[in-house]
Amino acid sequence: MKLDGEETRSIRPSEDGSAIAVLDQTLLPWRTVWITIDSAAAAAHAIRTMQVRGAPLIGGVGAYGLALALRADPSDGGLEAAYAMLAATRPTAVNLRWALDRVRDAVRNRPHDARAAIAWAEAGAICDDDVATNAAIGRHGLPLLEEIAARKRRGERVNVLTHCNAGWLATVDWGTATAPIYAAHDAGLPVHVWVDETRPRNQGAALTAFELGNHGVPHTIIADNAGGHLMQRGQVDIVIVGTDRVTRTGDVANKIGTYLKALAARDNGVPFWVALPHSTIDWRVRDGLAGIPIEERGAEEVTEITGLGPDGTVTRVRVANPGSTAGNPAFDVTPARLVTGLITERGRCAASEVGLLGLYPERA
Ligand code: MRU
């Protein structure tokens, strides 16, 4: 996607394999700051503190983090220690473990002095795969928006609601939920996006709005609690969200609040679609509520908020009653029964085992 007029990806690997550069997403949209990650510990810190976030991007940074670890210590002990440190950063997005496994498998039984280069190449392949995968998700999601447009008066906007940020900032490029939106906009289809602010960290108001604005896509930021009201009034044609983990039966884990959007969508007959790459499917898990670990993050994310101060500095202010604490589950699970369908790089399917195995028969 374009940033400041320049084609860019969210990860910029250095030519010599010594570091990657990523955008510090805790400063967006106020500051566009590229930070350098030159060790596994720096990669783990960036994931844990959410300088980088979004399931596919966490996977990509984790993969490069493991490659950087092997540059420092290519031994089996070094490999396992770095794997464990990176895997422990955040529990819900399965892309992290998927990417770390892919890099570890690529270097297993390989000469120690070749491991860093093999891992670096594998991390690069994971990122190239992500870009191609998201572009395909865009192609397979576009007809959903075209079908809605075809039922409307000529030039009337297709209103998409999305939650959190599942855009190019959360992936390596194009995004997942945003890929059909960018494809529609670039094809000249009049699309408008209702952007959930997505408390407590405001990934929607800060990151999704930043992306859509950068690309010229009409959008409106709304309070998380406004979506149901807009659906009741027929102002939402379709909901498209991303996901951090999908079970083999179609249960979907995503940013906290997604389940409530699915309930409102069902109650108002609004299609609720989930866009995902193959790297986000956890084929080991059947029951999402029982089997997907839900990250609990710090109370301060709820009791405080980050924004631009009157002096132009990026600052945090307390928004909660002093002395009160807060609970902060970061994700929830939407049962497959509330999901209209899944948009993957291989096509669209029902949120079910039959649906997924129809697209991924090798997983039967
Ligand atoms: O806590 P975050 O910002 O990492 O949560 C991100 C989401 O929930 C996204 O919707 C999901 O990772 C999909 S990103 C393509």
CSV table of N, CA, C and O in Angstrom, one decimal, residues 24-107:
chain,number,residue,atom,x,y,z
A,24,ASP,N,6.2,1.9,14.2
A,24,ASP,CA,5.8,1.8,15.6
A,24,ASP,C,4.3,2.2,15.7
A,24,ASP,O,3.9,3.4,15.6
A,25,GLN,N,3.4,1.2,15.8
A,25,GLN,CA,2.0,1.5,15.7
A,25,GLN,C,1.4,2.1,17.0
A,25,GLN,O,0.3,2.5,16.9
A,26,THR,N,2.2,2.2,18.0
A,26,THR,CA,1.7,2.9,19.2
A,26,THR,C,1.8,4.4,19.0
A,26,THR,O,1.2,5.2,19.8
A,27,LEU,N,2.5,4.9,18.0
A,27,LEU,CA,2.6,6.3,17.7
A,27,LEU,C,1.7,6.7,16.5
A,27,LEU,O,1.5,7.9,16.3
A,28,LEU,N,1.2,5.8,15.8
A,28,LEU,CA,0.3,6.1,14.7
A,28,LEU,C,-1.1,6.5,15.2
A,28,LEU,O,-1.5,5.9,16.2
A,29,PRO,N,-1.8,7.4,14.6
A,29,PRO,CA,-1.5,8.1,13.3
A,29,PRO,C,-0.7,9.4,13.5
A,29,PRO,O,-0.5,10.2,12.6
A,30,TRP,N,-0.3,9.7,14.8
A,30,TRP,CA,0.3,11.0,15.1
A,30,TRP,C,1.7,11.1,14.5
A,30,TRP,O,2.1,12.2,14.1
A,31,ARG,N,2.5,10.0,14.6
A,31,ARG,CA,3.9,10.0,14.2
A,31,ARG,C,4.1,8.8,13.3
A,31,ARG,O,3.7,7.7,13.6
A,32,THR,N,4.8,9.0,12.2
A,32,THR,CA,5.2,7.8,11.3
A,32,THR,C,6.6,7.5,11.6
A,32,THR,O,7.5,8.2,11.1
A,33,VAL,N,6.9,6.6,12.5
A,33,VAL,CA,8.2,6.3,13.0
A,33,VAL,C,8.6,4.8,12.7
A,33,VAL,O,7.9,3.9,13.1
A,34,TRP,N,9.6,4.6,11.9
A,34,TRP,CA,10.1,3.3,11.6
A,34,TRP,C,11.1,2.9,12.7
A,34,TRP,O,12.1,3.6,12.9
A,35,ILE,N,10.9,1.8,13.4
A,35,ILE,CA,11.9,1.3,14.4
A,35,ILE,C,12.7,0.1,13.8
A,35,ILE,O,12.1,-0.6,13.0
A,36,THR,N,13.9,0.0,14.3
A,36,THR,CA,14.8,-1.1,13.8
A,36,THR,C,14.7,-2.2,14.8
A,36,THR,O,14.9,-2.0,16.1
A,37,ILE,N,14.5,-3.4,14.3
A,37,ILE,CA,14.5,-4.6,15.2
A,37,ILE,C,15.7,-5.5,14.7
A,37,ILE,O,15.7,-5.9,13.6
A,38,ASP,N,16.7,-5.6,15.6
A,38,ASP,CA,17.9,-6.3,15.2
A,38,ASP,C,18.2,-7.5,16.1
A,38,ASP,O,19.4,-8.0,16.1
A,39,SER,N,17.2,-7.9,16.9
A,39,SER,CA,17.4,-9.1,17.8
A,39,SER,C,16.1,-9.8,18.1
A,39,SER,O,15.0,-9.1,17.9
A,40,ALA,N,16.1,-11.0,18.5
A,40,ALA,CA,14.9,-11.7,18.9
A,40,ALA,C,14.2,-11.0,20.1
A,40,ALA,O,13.0,-10.8,20.2
A,41,ALA,N,15.0,-10.5,21.0
A,41,ALA,CA,14.5,-9.8,22.2
A,41,ALA,C,13.8,-8.5,21.7
A,41,ALA,O,12.7,-8.2,22.3
A,42,ALA,N,14.3,-7.8,20.8
A,42,ALA,CA,13.7,-6.6,20.3
A,42,ALA,C,12.4,-6.9,19.5
A,42,ALA,O,11.4,-6.2,19.7
A,43,ALA,N,12.4,-8.1,18.8
A,43,ALA,CA,11.1,-8.5,18.2
A,43,ALA,C,10.1,-8.9,19.2
A,43,ALA,O,8.9,-8.4,19.1
A,44,ALA,N,10.5,-9.6,20.2
A,44,ALA,CA,9.5,-10.0,21.3
A,44,ALA,C,9.0,-8.7,22.0
A,44,ALA,O,7.8,-8.6,22.2
A,45,HIS,N,9.8,-7.7,22.2
A,45,HIS,CA,9.4,-6.5,22.9
A,45,HIS,C,8.4,-5.8,22.0
A,45,HIS,O,7.3,-5.3,22.5
A,46,ALA,N,8.6,-5.7,20.7
A,46,ALA,CA,7.7,-5.0,19.8
A,46,ALA,C,6.4,-5.7,19.7
A,46,ALA,O,5.3,-5.0,19.6
A,47,ILE,N,6.4,-7.0,19.8
A,47,ILE,CA,5.1,-7.8,19.8
A,47,ILE,C,4.3,-7.6,21.1
A,47,ILE,O,3.2,-7.2,21.1
A,48,ARG,N,5.0,-7.7,22.2
A,48,ARG,CA,4.4,-7.7,23.5
A,48,ARG,C,3.8,-6.3,23.8
A,48,ARG,O,2.7,-6.1,24.3
A,49,THR,N,4.5,-5.2,23.4
A,49,THR,CA,4.1,-3.9,23.7
A,49,THR,C,3.2,-3.3,22.6
A,49,THR,O,2.8,-2.2,22.6
A,50,MET,N,3.0,-4.2,21.5
A,50,MET,CA,2.1,-3.8,20.4
A,50,MET,C,2.6,-2.7,19.6
A,50,MET,O,1.8,-1.9,19.0
A,51,GLN,N,3.9,-2.5,19.5
A,51,GLN,CA,4.4,-1.6,18.5
A,51,GLN,C,4.1,-2.2,17.1
A,51,GLN,O,3.9,-1.5,16.2
A,52,VAL,N,4.1,-3.5,17.1
A,52,VAL,CA,3.6,-4.3,15.9
A,52,VAL,C,2.4,-5.1,16.5
A,52,VAL,O,2.5,-5.7,17.6
A,53,ARG,N,1.3,-5.2,15.7
A,53,ARG,CA,0.2,-6.0,16.2
A,53,ARG,C,-0.6,-6.4,14.9
A,53,ARG,O,-0.3,-6.0,13.8
A,54,GLY,N,-1.6,-7.3,15.1
A,54,GLY,CA,-2.3,-7.9,14.0
A,54,GLY,C,-1.7,-9.2,13.8
A,54,GLY,O,-0.5,-9.4,13.6
A,55,ALA,N,-2.6,-10.2,13.7
A,55,ALA,CA,-2.1,-11.6,13.6
A,55,ALA,C,-1.0,-11.9,12.6
A,55,ALA,O,0.1,-12.4,12.9
A,56,PRO,N,-1.3,-11.6,11.3
A,56,PRO,CA,-0.2,-11.9,10.3
A,56,PRO,C,1.1,-11.1,10.5
A,56,PRO,O,2.2,-11.7,10.3
A,57,LEU,N,1.0,-9.9,10.9
A,57,LEU,CA,2.2,-9.1,11.1
A,57,LEU,C,3.0,-9.7,12.3
A,57,LEU,O,4.2,-9.8,12.3
A,58,ILE,N,2.3,-10.1,13.4
A,58,ILE,CA,3.0,-10.7,14.5
A,58,ILE,C,3.7,-11.9,14.0
A,58,ILE,O,4.8,-12.2,14.4
A,59,GLY,N,3.1,-12.7,13.2
A,59,GLY,CA,3.7,-13.9,12.6
A,59,GLY,C,5.0,-13.5,11.8
A,59,GLY,O,6.1,-14.1,12.0
A,60,GLY,N,4.9,-12.5,11.0
A,60,GLY,CA,6.1,-12.1,10.2
A,60,GLY,C,7.2,-11.6,11.0
A,60,GLY,O,8.4,-12.0,10.8
A,61,VAL,N,6.9,-10.8,12.0
A,61,VAL,CA,8.0,-10.2,12.9
A,61,VAL,C,8.5,-11.3,13.8
A,61,VAL,O,9.8,-11.4,14.0
A,62,GLY,N,7.7,-12.3,14.2
A,62,GLY,CA,8.2,-13.4,15.0
A,62,GLY,C,9.2,-14.3,14.1
A,62,GLY,O,10.2,-14.7,14.6
A,63,ALA,N,8.8,-14.5,12.9
A,63,ALA,CA,9.7,-15.3,12.0
A,63,ALA,C,11.1,-14.6,11.8
A,63,ALA,O,12.1,-15.2,12.0
A,64,TYR,N,11.1,-13.3,11.6
A,64,TYR,CA,12.3,-12.6,11.5
A,64,TYR,C,13.1,-12.5,12.8
A,64,TYR,O,14.3,-12.6,12.9
A,65,GLY,N,12.3,-12.5,13.9
A,65,GLY,CA,12.9,-12.5,15.2
A,65,GLY,C,13.7,-13.8,15.4
A,65,GLY,O,14.9,-13.8,15.9
A,66,LEU,N,13.2,-14.9,15.0
A,66,LEU,CA,13.8,-16.2,15.1
A,66,LEU,C,15.1,-16.2,14.2
A,66,LEU,O,16.1,-16.7,14.6
A,67,ALA,N,15.0,-15.7,13.0
A,67,ALA,CA,16.1,-15.6,12.1
A,67,ALA,C,17.3,-14.8,12.8
A,67,ALA,O,18.4,-15.2,12.7
A,68,LEU,N,16.9,-13.7,13.4
A,68,LEU,CA,17.9,-12.8,14.0
A,68,LEU,C,18.5,-13.5,15.2
A,68,LEU,O,19.8,-13.4,15.5
A,69,ALA,N,17.8,-14.3,15.9
A,69,ALA,CA,18.3,-15.1,17.0
A,69,ALA,C,19.4,-16.1,16.5
A,69,ALA,O,20.4,-16.3,17.1
A,70,LEU,N,19.1,-16.7,15.4
A,70,LEU,CA,20.0,-17.7,14.8
A,70,LEU,C,21.3,-17.1,14.3
A,70,LEU,O,22.4,-17.7,14.2
A,71,ARG,N,21.2,-15.8,14.0
A,71,ARG,CA,22.4,-15.0,13.6
A,71,ARG,C,23.3,-14.9,14.7
A,71,ARG,O,24.5,-14.9,14.6
A,72,ALA,N,22.7,-14.7,15.9
A,72,ALA,CA,23.5,-14.6,17.2
A,72,ALA,C,24.0,-15.9,17.7
A,72,ALA,O,25.1,-16.1,18.2
A,73,ASP,N,23.1,-16.9,17.7
A,73,ASP,CA,23.4,-18.3,18.2
A,73,ASP,C,22.7,-19.3,17.5
A,73,ASP,O,21.5,-19.6,17.7
A,74,PRO,N,23.3,-20.0,16.5
A,74,PRO,CA,22.6,-20.9,15.6
A,74,PRO,C,22.4,-22.3,16.2
A,74,PRO,O,21.9,-23.2,15.6
A,75,SER,N,22.8,-22.5,17.5
A,75,SER,CA,22.7,-23.8,18.1
A,75,SER,C,21.2,-24.2,18.4
A,75,SER,O,20.3,-23.4,18.4
A,76,ASP,N,21.0,-25.5,18.6
A,76,ASP,CA,19.7,-26.0,19.0
A,76,ASP,C,19.1,-25.3,20.2
A,76,ASP,O,18.0,-24.8,20.3
A,77,GLY,N,20.0,-25.1,21.2
A,77,GLY,CA,19.6,-24.4,22.4
A,77,GLY,C,19.2,-23.0,22.1
A,77,GLY,O,18.2,-22.5,22.6
A,78,GLY,N,20.0,-22.3,21.3
A,78,GLY,CA,19.6,-20.9,20.9
A,78,GLY,C,18.3,-20.9,20.2
A,78,GLY,O,17.5,-20.0,20.4
A,79,LEU,N,18.1,-21.8,19.3
A,79,LEU,CA,16.8,-21.9,18.5
A,79,LEU,C,15.7,-22.0,19.5
A,79,LEU,O,14.7,-21.3,19.4
A,80,GLU,N,15.7,-23.0,20.4
A,80,GLU,CA,14.6,-23.3,21.3
A,80,GLU,C,14.3,-22.2,22.2
A,80,GLU,O,13.2,-21.8,22.5
A,81,ALA,N,15.4,-21.5,22.7
A,81,ALA,CA,15.2,-20.4,23.7
A,81,ALA,C,14.5,-19.3,23.0
A,81,ALA,O,13.6,-18.7,23.6
A,82,ALA,N,15.0,-18.9,21.8
A,82,ALA,CA,14.3,-17.8,21.1
A,82,ALA,C,12.9,-18.2,20.7
A,82,ALA,O,12.0,-17.3,20.8
A,83,TYR,N,12.7,-19.4,20.3
A,83,TYR,CA,11.3,-19.8,19.9
A,83,TYR,C,10.4,-19.6,21.1
A,83,TYR,O,9.3,-19.0,21.0
A,84,ALA,N,10.8,-20.1,22.3
A,84,ALA,CA,10.0,-20.0,23.5
A,84,ALA,C,9.7,-18.6,23.9
A,84,ALA,O,8.6,-18.2,24.2
A,85,MET,N,10.7,-17.7,23.8
A,85,MET,CA,10.6,-16.3,24.1
A,85,MET,C,9.6,-15.6,23.2
A,85,MET,O,8.7,-14.9,23.7
A,86,LEU,N,9.7,-15.9,21.9
A,86,LEU,CA,8.8,-15.2,20.9
A,86,LEU,C,7.4,-15.8,21.0
A,86,LEU,O,6.4,-15.0,21.0
A,87,ALA,N,7.3,-17.1,21.2
A,87,ALA,CA,6.0,-17.7,21.3
A,87,ALA,C,5.2,-17.2,22.5
A,87,ALA,O,3.9,-17.2,22.5
A,88,ALA,N,5.9,-16.8,23.6
A,88,ALA,CA,5.3,-16.4,24.8
A,88,ALA,C,4.8,-15.0,24.8
A,88,ALA,O,4.2,-14.5,25.8
A,89,THR,N,5.0,-14.2,23.8
A,89,THR,CA,4.7,-12.8,23.8
A,89,THR,C,3.2,-12.6,23.8
A,89,THR,O,2.7,-11.8,24.7
A,90,ARG,N,2.4,-13.2,22.9
A,90,ARG,CA,1.0,-13.0,22.9
A,90,ARG,C,0.3,-14.3,22.5
A,90,ARG,O,0.8,-15.0,21.6
A,91,PRO,N,-0.7,-14.8,23.2
A,91,PRO,CA,-1.2,-16.2,23.1
A,91,PRO,C,-2.3,-16.4,22.1
A,91,PRO,O,-2.5,-17.5,21.6
A,92,THR,N,-3.1,-15.4,21.6
A,92,THR,CA,-4.3,-15.7,20.9
A,92,THR,C,-4.0,-15.8,19.4
A,92,THR,O,-4.6,-16.7,18.8
A,93,ALA,N,-3.2,-14.9,18.8
A,93,ALA,CA,-3.0,-15.0,17.3
A,93,ALA,C,-2.2,-16.2,17.0
A,93,ALA,O,-1.0,-16.3,17.3
A,94,VAL,N,-2.8,-17.2,16.3
A,94,VAL,CA,-2.1,-18.5,16.0
A,94,VAL,C,-1.0,-18.3,14.9
A,94,VAL,O,-0.2,-19.2,14.8
A,95,ASN,N,-1.1,-17.2,14.2
A,95,ASN,CA,-0.1,-16.9,13.2
A,95,ASN,C,1.3,-16.9,13.7
A,95,ASN,O,2.3,-17.3,13.0
A,96,LEU,N,1.5,-16.5,15.0
A,96,LEU,CA,2.8,-16.5,15.6
A,96,LEU,C,3.4,-17.9,15.7
A,96,LEU,O,4.5,-18.1,15.2
A,97,ARG,N,2.6,-18.8,16.2
A,97,ARG,CA,3.2,-20.1,16.4
A,97,ARG,C,3.3,-20.8,15.0
A,97,ARG,O,4.3,-21.5,14.7
A,98,TRP,N,2.4,-20.5,14.1
A,98,TRP,CA,2.5,-21.0,12.7
A,98,TRP,C,3.8,-20.6,12.0
A,98,TRP,O,4.5,-21.4,11.4
A,99,ALA,N,4.1,-19.3,12.2
A,99,ALA,CA,5.3,-18.8,11.5
A,99,ALA,C,6.6,-19.3,12.2
A,99,ALA,O,7.6,-19.7,11.5
A,100,LEU,N,6.6,-19.4,13.5
A,100,LEU,CA,7.8,-19.9,14.3
A,100,LEU,C,8.0,-21.3,13.9
A,100,LEU,O,9.2,-21.7,13.7
A,101,ASP,N,7.0,-22.1,13.8
A,101,ASP,CA,7.1,-23.5,13.5
A,101,ASP,C,7.7,-23.6,12.1
A,101,ASP,O,8.6,-24.5,11.8
A,102,ARG,N,7.2,-22.8,11.2
A,102,ARG,CA,7.7,-22.9,9.8
A,102,ARG,C,9.2,-22.6,9.7
A,102,ARG,O,9.9,-23.3,9.0
A,103,VAL,N,9.6,-21.6,10.4
A,103,VAL,CA,11.1,-21.2,10.4
A,103,VAL,C,11.9,-22.4,11.1
A,103,VAL,O,12.9,-22.8,10.6
A,104,ARG,N,11.4,-22.8,12.3
A,104,ARG,CA,12.1,-23.9,13.0
A,104,ARG,C,12.2,-25.2,12.1
A,104,ARG,O,13.3,-25.8,12.0
A,105,ASP,N,11.1,-25.5,11.4
A,105,ASP,CA,11.2,-26.7,10.6
A,105,ASP,C,12.2,-26.5,9.4
A,105,ASP,O,12.9,-27.4,9.0
A,106,ALA,N,12.3,-25.3,8.9
A,106,ALA,CA,13.2,-25.0,7.8
A,106,ALA,C,14.6,-25.1,8.2
A,106,ALA,O,15.5,-25.5,7.3
A,107,VAL,N,15.0,-24.9,9.5
A,107,VAL,CA,16.4,-24.9,9.9
A,107,VAL,C,16.8,-26.2,10.6
A,107,VAL,O,18.0,-26.5,10.8
